[in-house]
Coordinates of C-alpha atoms in Angstrom, one line a residue:
M22 CA -0.3 0.0 -0.3
R23 CA 1.5 3.2 -1.2
R24 CA 1.4 6.2 1.6
S25 CA 1.5 9.4 1.3
T26 CA 2.0 10.5 4.7
T27 CA 4.1 8.8 7.3
S28 CA 0.6 7.3 9.0
L29 CA -2.6 6.5 7.9
P30 CA -5.8 6.1 9.4
D31 CA -7.0 2.5 9.9
L32 CA -10.1 1.9 7.4
S33 CA -11.0 -1.6 8.7
Y34 CA -14.4 -0.1 10.1
L35 CA -15.2 0.7 6.6
K36 CA -14.0 -2.3 5.2
L37 CA -11.4 -0.3 2.6
D38 CA -8.4 -1.8 4.7
R39 CA -8.6 -3.8 1.4
A40 CA -7.9 -0.8 -1.1
R41 CA -5.0 -0.7 -3.3
N42 CA -3.5 2.9 -2.2
V43 CA -4.5 5.3 0.1
F44 CA -3.7 8.9 -0.4
F45 CA -4.3 10.5 3.1
Q46 CA -4.6 14.2 3.5
L47 CA -3.2 15.1 0.7
T48 CA -2.1 19.1 -0.3
P49 CA -4.1 20.9 -2.7
A50 CA -0.8 20.8 -5.2
E51 CA -0.6 16.7 -4.8
L52 CA -4.0 16.3 -5.6
V53 CA -4.1 18.5 -8.3
D54 CA -0.9 16.6 -9.9
E55 CA -2.9 13.4 -8.8
A56 CA -5.8 14.4 -10.9
L57 CA -3.8 15.4 -13.8
Q58 CA -2.2 11.8 -14.1
R59 CA -5.5 10.3 -13.8
K60 CA -6.9 12.5 -16.6
E61 CA -10.0 13.3 -14.0
G62 CA -9.1 17.1 -15.7
V63 CA -6.9 19.7 -17.0
L64 CA -5.2 23.2 -15.9
A65 CA -7.1 26.3 -16.9
D66 CA -4.8 29.1 -18.0
T67 CA -5.3 30.7 -14.2
G68 CA -4.0 27.3 -12.7
A69 CA -7.3 26.4 -12.0
L70 CA -8.1 22.1 -12.2
A71 CA -11.2 22.2 -14.8
I72 CA -13.1 18.9 -14.8
D73 CA -16.4 17.7 -15.7
T74 CA -18.2 15.6 -13.3
G75 CA -20.0 13.1 -16.0
E76 CA -23.4 12.2 -16.3
F77 CA -24.9 14.2 -13.7
T78 CA -23.8 18.0 -13.9
G79 CA -26.1 19.0 -10.7
R80 CA -27.9 17.2 -7.7
S81 CA -30.5 14.6 -8.2
P82 CA -33.0 15.3 -5.4
K83 CA -35.4 12.3 -6.3
D84 CA -32.0 10.1 -5.7
R85 CA -31.0 11.7 -2.0
F86 CA -32.5 9.2 0.6
I87 CA -32.7 9.0 4.5
V88 CA -32.4 5.8 6.7
D89 CA -35.6 5.5 8.3
D90 CA -34.8 4.2 11.8
E91 CA -35.5 5.1 15.7
I92 CA -33.7 8.5 15.4
T93 CA -34.9 9.4 12.0
H94 CA -38.8 7.7 11.8
D95 CA -40.9 10.2 14.2
T96 CA -38.6 13.3 13.7
V97 CA -38.1 13.4 9.7
W98 CA -40.7 15.1 7.6
W99 CA -40.9 12.3 4.9
G100 CA -42.5 13.0 1.7
K101 CA -41.2 14.5 -1.9
V102 CA -38.2 15.5 -0.2
N103 CA -37.0 12.9 2.6
I104 CA -37.8 9.6 1.1
K105 CA -37.3 6.7 3.5
F106 CA -34.9 4.2 2.7
D107 CA -34.7 0.3 5.0
A108 CA -31.9 0.3 7.2
P109 CA -30.8 -3.3 6.1
K110 CA -30.8 -2.2 2.0
F111 CA -28.1 0.2 3.4
D112 CA -26.3 -2.3 4.9
A113 CA -26.1 -4.2 2.0
L114 CA -25.4 -1.2 -0.1
F115 CA -22.1 -0.3 2.3
D116 CA -21.2 -3.7 1.5
K117 CA -21.0 -3.8 -2.2
V118 CA -19.4 0.2 -2.2
T119 CA -16.6 -0.7 0.0
A120 CA -16.3 -4.3 -2.2
Y121 CA -16.3 -2.5 -5.6
L122 CA -13.0 0.5 -3.8
A123 CA -11.4 -2.9 -2.8
G124 CA -7.8 -2.7 -5.0
K125 CA -8.7 0.6 -6.1
D126 CA -7.3 4.0 -4.7
V127 CA -8.9 5.9 -2.4
F128 CA -8.3 9.7 -1.1
V129 CA -9.4 9.8 2.3
R130 CA -9.8 13.8 4.1
D131 CA -10.1 14.0 7.6
S132 CA -11.9 17.8 8.1
S133 CA -15.0 19.4 10.0
A134 CA -17.7 21.8 10.0
C135 CA -19.2 24.5 11.7
A136 CA -16.6 27.5 12.7
N137 CA -18.0 27.4 16.5
E138 CA -16.3 25.0 18.3
K139 CA -19.6 24.5 20.5
Y140 CA -21.3 23.2 17.6
H141 CA -17.8 21.3 15.5
I142 CA -18.7 18.0 13.8
D143 CA -15.5 16.2 12.5
I144 CA -15.7 13.9 9.2
R145 CA -13.5 11.8 7.4
V146 CA -14.5 11.9 3.8
V147 CA -13.5 8.5 1.5
T148 CA -13.6 9.5 -2.6
E149 CA -13.1 8.1 -5.7
T150 CA -11.3 10.5 -7.4
A151 CA -8.5 13.1 -6.8
Y152 CA -10.9 16.4 -7.8
Q153 CA -13.4 15.3 -5.5
N154 CA -11.1 14.9 -2.2
L155 CA -10.0 18.5 -3.7
F156 CA -13.6 19.7 -3.5
V157 CA -13.6 18.7 0.2
H158 CA -10.2 20.5 1.4
H159 CA -11.9 23.6 -0.4
L160 CA -15.6 23.5 1.2
F161 CA -14.9 21.5 4.8
L162 CA -13.1 23.3 7.6
R163 CA -9.2 22.1 7.7
P164 CA -7.5 21.2 11.0
E165 CA -4.5 22.5 11.3
V166 CA -3.0 18.9 11.9
A167 CA -4.7 15.8 10.7
D168 CA -4.8 13.0 13.3
P169 CA -5.2 9.8 11.7
D170 CA -5.7 7.9 14.7
A171 CA -8.6 10.1 15.5
T172 CA -12.5 8.5 15.2
P173 CA -14.9 11.0 12.9
E174 CA -18.3 11.7 14.0
W175 CA -19.3 11.6 10.6
T176 CA -17.7 9.4 7.6
I177 CA -19.1 10.3 3.9
I178 CA -18.0 7.6 1.3
A179 CA -18.5 9.0 -2.5
A180 CA -17.7 6.7 -5.4
P181 CA -19.2 7.9 -8.7
G182 CA -18.0 4.8 -10.6
F183 CA -20.1 2.2 -8.2
K184 CA -23.7 1.9 -10.0
A185 CA -26.6 0.4 -8.1
D186 CA -28.9 -2.0 -9.0
P187 CA -32.3 -0.8 -8.4
A188 CA -34.0 -3.9 -8.5
I189 CA -31.6 -5.4 -5.6
D190 CA -30.3 -2.1 -4.5
G191 CA -33.7 -0.1 -3.6
T192 CA -32.6 2.9 -4.7
R193 CA -34.5 4.9 -8.2
Q194 CA -31.7 4.5 -10.2
H195 CA -28.3 3.6 -10.5
N196 CA -27.2 7.0 -8.4
F197 CA -27.8 7.3 -4.7
S198 CA -26.9 9.6 -1.9
I199 CA -28.4 8.3 1.4
I200 CA -28.0 9.4 4.9
N201 CA -28.0 7.1 7.9
F202 CA -27.7 9.3 11.1
T203 CA -28.0 6.3 13.5
K204 CA -24.6 5.1 11.6
K205 CA -23.6 8.8 11.1
M206 CA -22.8 7.7 7.8
I207 CA -23.0 9.3 4.1
L208 CA -23.2 6.9 1.0
I209 CA -22.9 8.4 -2.4
G210 CA -22.7 6.4 -5.4
G211 CA -23.4 6.5 -9.1
T212 CA -22.6 10.3 -9.4
G213 CA -19.0 12.6 -9.9
Y214 CA -21.2 15.9 -9.2
T215 CA -19.7 17.3 -5.5
G216 CA -22.5 19.5 -4.5
E217 CA -24.0 16.0 -3.3
I218 CA -21.1 15.7 -0.6
K219 CA -21.6 19.3 0.7
K220 CA -25.0 19.2 0.6
G221 CA -25.2 15.6 2.4
I222 CA -23.5 17.2 5.5
F223 CA -25.9 20.2 4.8
S224 CA -29.0 17.9 5.5
V225 CA -27.5 16.3 8.3
L226 CA -26.7 19.8 10.1
N227 CA -30.0 20.7 9.0
F228 CA -31.4 17.9 11.3
I229 CA -28.7 17.9 14.3
L230 CA -29.0 21.8 15.3
P231 CA -32.4 22.8 15.0
H232 CA -34.0 19.5 16.5
D233 CA -31.3 19.1 19.1
K234 CA -28.9 22.1 19.9
K235 CA -32.0 24.7 19.1
V236 CA -29.8 26.6 16.4
L237 CA -30.9 27.8 13.1
S238 CA -29.5 26.2 10.6
M239 CA -29.7 28.2 7.3
H240 CA -28.9 28.1 3.3
C241 CA -27.5 31.5 3.1
S242 CA -24.6 33.8 2.7
A243 CA -23.4 36.0 5.1
N244 CA -21.0 39.2 5.5
T245 CA -20.4 42.2 8.4
G246 CA -19.2 45.6 7.9
V247 CA -16.4 47.5 9.5
K248 CA -18.7 48.3 12.8
G249 CA -19.4 44.4 13.3
D250 CA -22.8 44.4 11.9
T251 CA -23.7 41.4 10.0
A252 CA -26.4 40.7 6.7
I253 CA -27.4 37.8 5.8
F254 CA -29.0 36.8 2.6
F255 CA -31.2 34.2 1.8
G256 CA -32.2 33.2 -1.7
L257 CA -32.2 30.3 -4.3
S258 CA -29.7 29.5 -7.0
G259 CA -29.7 32.2 -9.2
T260 CA -31.2 35.3 -7.7
G261 CA -27.6 36.7 -6.5
K262 CA -27.5 35.5 -2.8
T263 CA -23.3 34.6 -3.4
T264 CA -22.8 37.7 -6.1
L265 CA -24.3 40.4 -3.5
S266 CA -22.8 39.2 -0.3
A267 CA -19.3 38.9 -1.7
D268 CA -19.0 42.9 -1.3
P269 CA -15.7 44.2 -1.4
D270 CA -16.8 46.9 1.6
R271 CA -17.8 44.3 3.7
S272 CA -16.1 41.1 4.9
L273 CA -17.5 38.3 3.9
I274 CA -18.5 35.6 6.3
G275 CA -19.6 32.5 4.5
D276 CA -21.4 32.4 0.8
D277 CA -24.1 29.3 1.5
E278 CA -24.6 27.7 4.9
H279 CA -24.8 29.2 8.2
G280 CA -25.9 28.3 11.7
W281 CA -27.9 31.3 14.0
S282 CA -27.0 30.2 18.0
D283 CA -27.8 32.4 20.4
Y284 CA -25.8 35.3 19.7
T285 CA -23.7 34.5 16.7
I286 CA -23.9 33.6 13.1
F287 CA -21.2 30.9 12.1
N288 CA -20.2 29.2 8.8
F289 CA -20.6 25.9 8.4
E290 CA -18.1 25.6 5.7
G291 CA -14.3 26.0 5.1
G292 CA -15.2 27.5 1.4
C293 CA -17.1 28.4 -1.4
Y294 CA -19.2 26.7 -4.3
A295 CA -20.5 29.8 -6.5
K296 CA -21.8 29.6 -9.9
C297 CA -19.6 30.9 -12.5
I298 CA -22.4 31.4 -15.2
D299 CA -22.0 34.6 -17.0
L300 CA -18.9 35.4 -14.5
T301 CA -17.1 38.5 -15.3
Q302 CA -14.0 40.3 -13.6
E303 CA -16.3 44.0 -13.9
R304 CA -19.6 42.3 -12.1
E305 CA -18.0 39.7 -9.8
P306 CA -14.5 40.6 -9.1
Q307 CA -13.8 38.8 -5.9
I308 CA -15.3 35.5 -7.2
F309 CA -13.1 36.0 -10.3
N310 CA -10.1 36.9 -8.5
A311 CA -10.6 33.8 -6.2
I312 CA -9.9 31.6 -9.1
K313 CA -6.6 30.4 -9.2
F314 CA -4.2 27.3 -8.8
G315 CA -5.7 25.0 -6.7
S316 CA -9.3 26.3 -7.5
L317 CA -11.7 23.6 -9.2
L318 CA -13.5 24.7 -12.0
E319 CA -16.8 21.7 -13.1
N320 CA -18.3 21.5 -16.0
I321 CA -16.8 24.7 -17.5
N322 CA -16.0 25.2 -21.3
F323 CA -12.9 27.3 -22.7
I324 CA -12.3 29.2 -25.4
K325 CA -11.9 27.0 -28.5
G326 CA -8.0 26.9 -29.1
T327 CA -6.9 28.1 -25.6
R328 CA -7.1 27.2 -22.0
T329 CA -9.4 30.6 -21.0
V330 CA -12.7 29.8 -19.7
N331 CA -15.8 30.8 -21.7
F332 CA -18.0 31.6 -18.7
S333 CA -20.9 32.3 -21.1
N334 CA -20.7 28.9 -22.6
I335 CA -23.3 26.6 -21.4
D336 CA -23.1 24.1 -23.6
K337 CA -22.7 21.2 -20.9
T338 CA -24.6 22.9 -18.2
E339 CA -25.9 26.1 -17.2
N340 CA -24.5 24.9 -13.5
T341 CA -21.4 25.9 -14.1
R342 CA -19.0 26.1 -10.9
V343 CA -16.3 27.0 -9.2
A344 CA -14.9 25.8 -5.7
Y345 CA -12.2 27.5 -4.0
P346 CA -11.3 27.9 -0.2
L347 CA -12.8 31.0 1.5
H348 CA -9.0 32.5 2.2
N349 CA -9.3 32.8 -1.5
I350 CA -11.7 36.4 -0.7
H351 CA -9.1 38.8 0.4
N352 CA -11.3 39.9 2.8
A353 CA -12.8 36.8 4.2
V354 CA -13.2 37.1 8.0
S355 CA -11.5 34.6 10.0
P356 CA -12.5 32.6 11.9
S357 CA -16.1 32.5 10.1
I358 CA -18.0 34.0 12.9
G359 CA -19.9 37.1 13.0
D360 CA -22.7 38.9 15.6
S361 CA -26.6 37.9 15.4
P362 CA -27.6 40.1 12.1
K363 CA -28.9 43.5 12.1
N364 CA -30.4 42.9 8.4
I365 CA -31.4 39.8 6.7
F366 CA -31.9 40.0 2.7
F367 CA -34.8 37.4 1.0
L368 CA -34.0 37.4 -2.5
T369 CA -35.9 36.5 -5.1
A370 CA -35.6 37.0 -9.1
D371 CA -39.1 37.3 -9.6
A372 CA -39.4 36.7 -13.3
F373 CA -43.2 37.7 -13.2
G374 CA -42.1 41.5 -12.6
I375 CA -44.7 41.3 -9.9
L376 CA -42.6 42.0 -6.3
P377 CA -41.3 45.5 -5.6
P378 CA -37.7 45.8 -5.7
V379 CA -37.2 46.2 -2.0
S380 CA -40.0 46.4 0.8
K381 CA -39.9 45.7 4.2
L382 CA -41.4 43.1 6.1
S383 CA -42.9 42.4 9.8
A384 CA -41.8 38.8 11.5
E385 CA -45.0 37.5 10.4
Q386 CA -44.3 38.3 6.8
A387 CA -40.9 36.9 7.2
M388 CA -41.9 33.8 8.4
Y389 CA -44.3 33.5 5.6
H390 CA -42.0 34.3 3.0
F391 CA -39.1 32.2 4.4
I392 CA -41.8 29.4 4.6
S393 CA -42.5 29.9 1.1
G394 CA -39.0 30.6 -0.4
Y395 CA -40.3 32.0 -3.6
T396 CA -38.5 32.6 -7.2
A397 CA -39.5 32.1 -10.7
K398 CA -37.3 30.4 -13.3
V399 CA -37.6 32.0 -16.8
A400 CA -38.1 31.2 -20.0
G401 CA -35.5 28.9 -21.8
T402 CA -33.5 28.1 -18.7
E403 CA -34.9 24.5 -18.9
A404 CA -36.6 22.3 -21.5
G405 CA -40.0 23.0 -21.6
I406 CA -40.0 26.5 -20.0
T407 CA -41.8 28.8 -22.4
E408 CA -42.7 31.2 -19.8
P409 CA -42.0 32.1 -16.1
N410 CA -42.3 29.5 -14.0
A411 CA -43.1 30.2 -10.1
T412 CA -40.8 28.1 -8.0
F413 CA -41.1 27.7 -4.1
S414 CA -38.4 26.1 -2.0
A415 CA -39.2 26.3 1.5
C416 CA -36.8 28.4 3.7
F417 CA -35.1 28.8 0.7
G418 CA -33.4 25.4 0.5
E419 CA -36.1 22.6 0.9
A420 CA -34.2 20.2 -0.6
F421 CA -31.7 19.8 2.3
L422 CA -34.5 20.1 5.1
P423 CA -35.1 16.9 7.2
L424 CA -37.6 18.4 9.2
N425 CA -40.9 20.3 8.8
P426 CA -39.6 23.9 7.2
V427 CA -42.4 25.3 9.9
T428 CA -40.0 24.3 12.6
Y429 CA -37.1 26.7 10.9
A430 CA -39.4 29.6 10.6
G431 CA -40.4 29.1 14.3
L432 CA -36.7 29.7 15.1
L433 CA -36.2 32.4 12.5
G434 CA -39.3 34.4 14.2
N435 CA -38.0 34.1 17.2
K436 CA -34.6 35.7 16.5
I437 CA -36.2 38.1 14.5
R438 CA -38.1 39.4 17.4
K439 CA -35.5 38.7 20.0
H440 CA -32.4 40.5 18.2
K441 CA -35.1 43.1 16.5
V442 CA -33.8 42.2 13.0
K443 CA -35.0 44.5 10.3
V444 CA -36.0 42.1 7.4
W445 CA -36.0 43.1 3.7
L446 CA -37.3 41.1 0.8
I447 CA -35.6 42.1 -2.3
N448 CA -36.5 41.7 -6.2
T449 CA -33.6 40.9 -8.3
G450 CA -36.0 39.7 -11.0
W451 CA -37.7 41.9 -13.8
T452 CA -39.6 45.0 -13.6
G453 CA -41.8 46.9 -16.1
G454 CA -43.3 43.5 -17.2
P455 CA -42.5 39.7 -16.8
Y456 CA -39.6 38.0 -18.9
G457 CA -40.0 39.3 -22.3
T458 CA -41.5 42.2 -21.9
G459 CA -39.7 44.0 -19.0
N460 CA -36.2 44.0 -18.2
R461 CA -33.9 42.7 -15.6
I462 CA -33.6 45.2 -12.7
K463 CA -30.1 46.3 -12.9
L464 CA -27.3 45.4 -10.3
S465 CA -26.1 48.6 -9.8
Y466 CA -29.5 49.4 -8.4
T467 CA -30.1 46.3 -6.1
R468 CA -26.4 47.2 -4.6
A469 CA -27.6 50.7 -3.8
M470 CA -30.6 49.3 -2.5
I471 CA -29.0 46.7 -0.3
A472 CA -26.4 49.8 0.8
A473 CA -29.4 51.7 1.5
A474 CA -30.7 49.4 4.1
L475 CA -27.3 48.3 5.8
S476 CA -26.6 52.0 6.4
G477 CA -30.0 53.0 7.9
Q478 CA -31.1 55.0 5.2
L479 CA -34.4 53.5 4.3
D480 CA -35.2 53.8 7.8
N481 CA -37.2 56.8 8.1
V482 CA -38.4 57.4 4.2
N483 CA -42.4 57.3 3.5
Y484 CA -43.6 53.4 2.4
A485 CA -46.3 52.9 0.6
E486 CA -48.1 49.4 1.1
H487 CA -48.1 47.1 -1.8
P488 CA -52.3 46.4 -1.8
V489 CA -51.6 43.0 -3.0
F490 CA -48.7 41.2 -1.4
N491 CA -49.0 44.0 1.9
L492 CA -45.4 44.7 1.6
M493 CA -44.4 48.1 2.8
M494 CA -42.2 49.7 -0.3
P495 CA -40.0 52.7 0.1
Q496 CA -41.0 55.8 -2.1
T497 CA -37.2 57.0 -2.1
C498 CA -34.1 55.4 -2.2
P499 CA -30.8 56.4 -2.7
N500 CA -29.4 56.1 -6.3
V501 CA -32.7 54.4 -7.0
P502 CA -35.3 56.3 -9.6
D503 CA -38.2 56.5 -7.8
N504 CA -40.5 55.4 -10.2
L505 CA -38.5 52.0 -10.5
L506 CA -39.9 51.4 -6.2
N507 CA -43.6 50.8 -6.9
P508 CA -43.2 48.2 -9.8
R509 CA -47.1 48.6 -10.6
S510 CA -46.1 52.4 -11.7
T511 CA -43.3 50.6 -14.3
W512 CA -45.9 48.6 -16.3
A513 CA -47.3 50.0 -19.5
N514 CA -51.0 48.9 -18.4
P515 CA -51.7 49.0 -14.7
N516 CA -54.8 46.6 -14.7
T517 CA -52.6 44.0 -16.7
Y518 CA -50.1 44.2 -13.5
D519 CA -53.0 44.0 -11.5
E520 CA -54.2 41.0 -13.0
R521 CA -50.8 39.4 -12.8
A522 CA -50.2 40.1 -9.2
N523 CA -53.5 38.4 -8.6
D524 CA -51.9 35.4 -10.2
L525 CA -49.2 35.4 -8.3
A526 CA -51.1 35.9 -5.0
L527 CA -52.9 32.4 -5.6
L528 CA -49.8 30.3 -6.9
F529 CA -48.2 31.9 -3.4
I530 CA -51.6 30.7 -1.2
K531 CA -51.5 27.4 -2.9
N532 CA -48.6 26.4 -2.0
F533 CA -48.7 27.5 1.5
E534 CA -51.5 25.3 1.6
Q535 CA -49.3 22.1 2.7
Y536 CA -48.2 24.5 5.2
A537 CA -50.9 26.0 7.1
P538 CA -51.7 23.2 9.2
F539 CA -48.8 23.3 11.0
C540 CA -48.6 27.3 11.3
K541 CA -50.1 30.0 13.8
A542 CA -52.8 32.2 12.5
E543 CA -50.3 35.2 12.9
I544 CA -48.0 33.3 10.0
I545 CA -51.4 32.2 7.7
N546 CA -52.5 36.2 8.0
A547 CA -49.3 37.1 6.2
A548 CA -50.2 35.5 3.1
P549 CA -51.0 38.5 0.2
N550 CA -54.6 39.0 -0.7
V551 CA -56.4 38.0 -3.9
V552 CA -58.5 40.9 -5.1
E553 CA -60.8 41.6 -8.6
S554 CA -58.6 42.5 -11.3
G555 CA -59.2 46.3 -12.2
L556 CA -59.7 47.3 -8.8
V557 CA -56.3 47.7 -7.4
T558 CA -55.4 51.6 -7.1

């Protein structure tokens, strides 16, 4: 067995002592070298390793399972998101995966999650490929010295080359990601998409922290100002969560996953996994400049005849990604912890052009919109979508929530009230009409609205109430045209706006029906109004 350090962890408890070579805790440079030797990828002209993840260029939510056992049976919110998996089937599949890895090279990395030591968990990740291990180095927290004799709390095994037999193994198809809370293990197979590793641990923390520790786990980015004023940003993919939190005038705590304890916000991760579609140095300089040697580019295309990335090319996928350690962002906070937030931003890319570009929410409205988790996909982004398509993802991360979303919303509401947090709904989508008719709200205007909220410049301006969604809209905002702030005034036909606002309100109400039985009246009453078209003034 080839050794990568003077000592190696004993992998017999994982039945991996039969592996041909064990590469333990390799440096990024060593992992890049191994990936190149194994033809897993090539170097871009920035020095970043560019790889393709194969068949899957994104997560496969229908193939994510949780083992149904004593810990999870009465606590997990079972259904389309959390799919039950039999414990005996898990054990049998574990044996098959470890048998598959016998005689192969494996890469092992010890790392951790949660920058707040009080909630810290140790993780051992075993991967079949070098590039997956490089991803783990970037995205999880890195110990100063790894102890091969330590016993990790959680273990992940990722074997993209192993394909399950659904008829025998109990999976839906040949790929799978299965969480076992009793064995504290995540088993991933049939997919090389690295996001399955990251989101597996996020799902674990979304169970452990709220259920056992009463800590709110959040799918959000976070940054802090020079005075220590923390802000957090919730939003689904494409709404600007990573872009807007990477502010050169504020320090980045993290771009995706955080916990909110009594008085602190803390990052779960040690790095960033940013979408890089249409990335430019002008629009997103911090992310662009973070792509250097050791960074991991996924499913990108090069400009023909060069090793220069063409970030606008989406021939492989729109979900092009780059992974890098947090310290690649020059003003990142270390350790990545901040005070409880003073401002919370819910980001939505409303392709219907209905929601205001900025509005202020009450605690009850915040809980309602948090549970709703609304954005809209635009025509052309997915096959079969010819007009804007409303998307609701509870808590802006439904796919990773083992518990009922109302549980997380309750924790959020309590913290908003306790810390007197201001909550803002920011529409980064369309104005003047829906996608195809209106225009995308300029990023410079969105940044100006967020800056005004953070600086307190929106605290003492006049507000008007949106007649359908009951949102409080500022009537002026520095560096933003006044007429943009009320979306109805930007439409050529206000009556058409009223009709479309009504339609969107009905979609909100219909979606919320699944949560209403678990909610208090104050949250249900924060729903939008449904009015007769043409009567809104």
